[in-house]
Amino acid sequence: MYPKLHLRVITPTERLLDQEGVEAFACTMKEAGALEIMPGHLPLIGVTEPGTVEYLVGEDVKELQVGTGILDVEKDSVILLVIGGGLSKAETSTGKDSDNQPDRLLSTYLNQLQEMRKEKV
């Protein structure tokens, strides 16, 4: 049996969510559709659509509205870097902030990922 997931949802300026014990995570990938991550998932990196992400902790399904993001799955860790967190449904459905700063998003993601990996050591 695999350990449960550690889910982090971050923006360029803050951590929106830092949740351990996640049994499943679901989001929508850009040009690929719905994706569900469970413990033991193979490593993955990709771009997510703005909208609702869901995650399961115990028997509770929780939701978070986010903008476009970069998803990184590695071992028992799921990191989602988003531009625009805690958005209303109207903002996510219109795609506000979705594609206007991809270079900044990727650069910020790489910097924050390095910082998180330093924290683990």
PDB file of C-alpha atoms in Angstrom:
ATOM      1  CA  MET A   1       0.000   0.000   0.000  1.00  0.00           C
ATOM      2  CA  TYR A   2       1.261   3.455  -0.923  1.00  0.00           C
ATOM      3  CA  PRO A   3       1.502   6.353   1.551  1.00  0.00           C
ATOM      4  CA  LYS A   4      -1.127   9.050   1.203  1.00  0.00           C
ATOM      5  CA  LEU A   5      -0.398  12.151  -0.841  1.00  0.00           C
ATOM      6  CA  HIS A   6       0.949  15.468   0.378  1.00  0.00           C
ATOM      7  CA  LEU A   7      -0.885  18.153  -1.614  1.00  0.00           C
ATOM      8  CA  ARG A   8       0.369  21.715  -1.951  1.00  0.00           C
ATOM      9  CA  VAL A   9      -1.417  24.428  -3.933  1.00  0.00           C
ATOM     10  CA  ILE A  10       0.677  27.566  -4.267  1.00  0.00           C
ATOM     11  CA  THR A  11       0.649  30.881  -6.119  1.00  0.00           C
ATOM     12  CA  PRO A  12       3.682  33.010  -6.959  1.00  0.00           C
ATOM     13  CA  THR A  13       3.195  34.813  -3.629  1.00  0.00           C
ATOM     14  CA  GLU A  14       1.541  32.408  -1.153  1.00  0.00           C
ATOM     15  CA  ARG A  15       0.610  28.872  -0.178  1.00  0.00           C
ATOM     16  CA  LEU A  16      -3.117  28.330  -0.581  1.00  0.00           C
ATOM     17  CA  LEU A  17      -3.158  24.756   0.675  1.00  0.00           C
ATOM     18  CA  ASP A  18      -0.729  22.416   2.417  1.00  0.00           C
ATOM     19  CA  GLN A  19      -2.595  19.172   3.135  1.00  0.00           C
ATOM     20  CA  GLU A  20      -1.177  15.794   4.112  1.00  0.00           C
ATOM     21  CA  GLY A  21      -3.170  12.566   4.128  1.00  0.00           C
ATOM     22  CA  VAL A  22      -4.807  13.122   0.741  1.00  0.00           C
ATOM     23  CA  GLU A  23      -6.218   9.923  -0.741  1.00  0.00           C
ATOM     24  CA  ALA A  24      -7.029  11.303  -4.221  1.00  0.00           C
ATOM     25  CA  PHE A  25      -6.679  14.531  -6.199  1.00  0.00           C
ATOM     26  CA  ALA A  26      -8.578  15.524  -9.352  1.00  0.00           C
ATOM     27  CA  CYS A  27      -8.157  18.388 -11.806  1.00  0.00           C
ATOM     28  CA  THR A  28      -8.577  19.188 -15.487  1.00  0.00           C
ATOM     29  CA  MET A  29      -5.462  19.116 -17.645  1.00  0.00           C
ATOM     30  CA  LYS A  30      -5.099  21.536 -20.544  1.00  0.00           C
ATOM     31  CA  GLU A  31      -5.976  19.764 -23.816  1.00  0.00           C
ATOM     32  CA  ALA A  32      -6.201  16.388 -22.042  1.00  0.00           C
ATOM     33  CA  GLY A  33      -9.301  16.520 -19.863  1.00  0.00           C
ATOM     34  CA  ALA A  34      -9.942  15.177 -16.377  1.00  0.00           C
ATOM     35  CA  LEU A  35      -7.127  13.608 -14.377  1.00  0.00           C
ATOM     36  CA  GLU A  36      -7.207  11.830 -11.037  1.00  0.00           C
ATOM     37  CA  ILE A  37      -4.039  11.318  -9.008  1.00  0.00           C
ATOM     38  CA  MET A  38      -3.917   8.579  -6.377  1.00  0.00           C
ATOM     39  CA  PRO A  39      -1.069   7.369  -4.176  1.00  0.00           C
ATOM     40  CA  GLY A  40       1.510   5.531  -6.263  1.00  0.00           C
ATOM     41  CA  HIS A  41       0.877   7.593  -9.406  1.00  0.00           C
ATOM     42  CA  LEU A  42       3.787   7.813 -11.824  1.00  0.00           C
ATOM     43  CA  PRO A  43       5.711  11.103 -11.973  1.00  0.00           C
ATOM     44  CA  LEU A  44       3.961  13.724 -14.085  1.00  0.00           C
ATOM     45  CA  ILE A  45       4.218  17.384 -14.994  1.00  0.00           C
ATOM     46  CA  GLY A  46       1.656  19.312 -17.003  1.00  0.00           C
ATOM     47  CA  VAL A  47      -0.521  22.393 -17.381  1.00  0.00           C
ATOM     48  CA  THR A  48      -3.948  22.504 -15.756  1.00  0.00           C
ATOM     49  CA  GLU A  49      -7.074  24.405 -16.771  1.00  0.00           C
ATOM     50  CA  PRO A  50      -8.648  27.013 -14.501  1.00  0.00           C
ATOM     51  CA  GLY A  51     -11.557  25.682 -12.487  1.00  0.00           C
ATOM     52  CA  THR A  52     -12.294  23.447  -9.534  1.00  0.00           C
ATOM     53  CA  VAL A  53      -9.780  20.984  -8.153  1.00  0.00           C
ATOM     54  CA  GLU A  54     -11.025  18.316  -5.776  1.00  0.00           C
ATOM     55  CA  TYR A  55      -9.225  16.253  -3.174  1.00  0.00           C
ATOM     56  CA  LEU A  56     -10.256  13.505  -0.810  1.00  0.00           C
ATOM     57  CA  VAL A  57      -9.229  13.500   2.864  1.00  0.00           C
ATOM     58  CA  GLY A  58     -10.798  10.642   4.801  1.00  0.00           C
ATOM     59  CA  GLU A  59     -14.396  10.628   3.645  1.00  0.00           C
ATOM     60  CA  ASP A  60     -14.503  14.361   2.903  1.00  0.00           C
ATOM     61  CA  VAL A  61     -14.327  15.619  -0.681  1.00  0.00           C
ATOM     62  CA  LYS A  62     -12.973  19.165  -0.646  1.00  0.00           C
ATOM     63  CA  GLU A  63     -12.862  21.705  -3.471  1.00  0.00           C
ATOM     64  CA  LEU A  64     -10.746  24.710  -4.358  1.00  0.00           C
ATOM     65  CA  GLN A  65     -11.237  27.174  -7.228  1.00  0.00           C
ATOM     66  CA  VAL A  66      -7.952  27.932  -9.003  1.00  0.00           C
ATOM     67  CA  GLY A  67      -6.602  29.587 -12.120  1.00  0.00           C
ATOM     68  CA  THR A  68      -4.347  27.970 -14.715  1.00  0.00           C
ATOM     69  CA  GLY A  69      -1.514  26.033 -13.147  1.00  0.00           C
ATOM     70  CA  ILE A  70       1.422  23.708 -13.462  1.00  0.00           C
ATOM     71  CA  LEU A  71       0.952  20.297 -11.852  1.00  0.00           C
ATOM     72  CA  ASP A  72       3.941  18.315 -10.594  1.00  0.00           C
ATOM     73  CA  VAL A  73       3.482  14.783  -9.257  1.00  0.00           C
ATOM     74  CA  GLU A  74       6.464  13.012  -7.735  1.00  0.00           C
ATOM     75  CA  LYS A  75       6.278   9.962  -5.451  1.00  0.00           C
ATOM     76  CA  ASP A  76       3.770  10.893  -2.732  1.00  0.00           C
ATOM     77  CA  SER A  77       3.850  14.644  -3.462  1.00  0.00           C
ATOM     78  CA  VAL A  78       1.443  16.721  -5.570  1.00  0.00           C
ATOM     79  CA  ILE A  79       2.316  20.371  -6.135  1.00  0.00           C
ATOM     80  CA  LEU A  80       0.031  22.686  -8.091  1.00  0.00           C
ATOM     81  CA  LEU A  81       1.391  26.160  -8.825  1.00  0.00           C
ATOM     82  CA  VAL A  82      -1.445  28.408  -9.956  1.00  0.00           C
ATOM     83  CA  ILE A  83      -1.901  31.952 -11.107  1.00  0.00           C
ATOM     84  CA  GLY A  84      -5.032  33.069  -9.339  1.00  0.00           C
ATOM     85  CA  GLY A  85      -6.026  31.022  -6.332  1.00  0.00           C
ATOM     86  CA  GLY A  86      -9.253  31.142  -4.406  1.00  0.00           C
ATOM     87  CA  LEU A  87     -11.040  32.465  -7.487  1.00  0.00           C
ATOM     88  CA  SER A  88     -14.756  32.735  -7.948  1.00  0.00           C
ATOM     89  CA  LYS A  89     -16.420  30.432 -10.459  1.00  0.00           C
ATOM     90  CA  ALA A  90     -17.000  33.396 -12.815  1.00  0.00           C
ATOM     91  CA  GLU A  91     -13.274  34.207 -12.898  1.00  0.00           C
ATOM     92  CA  THR A  92     -12.242  30.605 -13.546  1.00  0.00           C
ATOM     93  CA  SER A  93     -14.869  30.013 -16.217  1.00  0.00           C
ATOM     94  CA  THR A  94     -13.755  33.080 -18.174  1.00  0.00           C
ATOM     95  CA  GLY A  95     -10.142  31.964 -17.975  1.00  0.00           C
ATOM     96  CA  LYS A  96      -8.976  35.186 -16.298  1.00  0.00           C
ATOM     97  CA  ASP A  97      -5.170  35.106 -15.948  1.00  0.00           C
ATOM     98  CA  SER A  98      -5.098  31.731 -17.683  1.00  0.00           C
ATOM     99  CA  ASP A  99      -2.566  32.216 -20.458  1.00  0.00           C
ATOM    100  CA  ASN A 100      -1.219  35.720 -20.116  1.00  0.00           C
ATOM    101  CA  GLN A 101       1.954  34.927 -18.156  1.00  0.00           C
ATOM    102  CA  PRO A 102       3.197  31.389 -18.866  1.00  0.00           C
ATOM    103  CA  ASP A 103       6.896  32.329 -18.624  1.00  0.00           C
ATOM    104  CA  ARG A 104       6.405  33.960 -15.225  1.00  0.00           C
ATOM    105  CA  LEU A 105       4.392  30.979 -14.021  1.00  0.00           C
ATOM    106  CA  LEU A 106       7.054  28.474 -15.032  1.00  0.00           C
ATOM    107  CA  SER A 107       9.918  30.549 -13.619  1.00  0.00           C
ATOM    108  CA  THR A 108       8.099  31.030 -10.319  1.00  0.00           C
ATOM    109  CA  TYR A 109       7.230  27.344 -10.180  1.00  0.00           C
ATOM    110  CA  LEU A 110      10.848  26.290 -10.602  1.00  0.00           C
ATOM    111  CA  ASN A 111      12.003  28.718  -7.906  1.00  0.00           C
ATOM    112  CA  GLN A 112       9.346  27.587  -5.428  1.00  0.00           C
ATOM    113  CA  LEU A 113      10.007  23.933  -6.193  1.00  0.00           C
ATOM    114  CA  GLN A 114      13.690  24.439  -5.351  1.00  0.00           C
ATOM    115  CA  GLU A 115      12.737  26.114  -2.071  1.00  0.00           C
ATOM    116  CA  MET A 116      10.367  23.279  -1.129  1.00  0.00           C
ATOM    117  CA  ARG A 117      12.977  20.656  -1.866  1.00  0.00           C
ATOM    118  CA  LYS A 118      15.474  22.542   0.355  1.00  0.00           C
ATOM    119  CA  GLU A 119      12.887  22.484   3.164  1.00  0.00           C
ATOM    120  CA  LYS A 120      12.674  18.667   2.943  1.00  0.00           C
ATOM    121  CA  VAL A 121      16.453  18.279   3.495  1.00  0.00           C
TER     122      VAL A 121
END
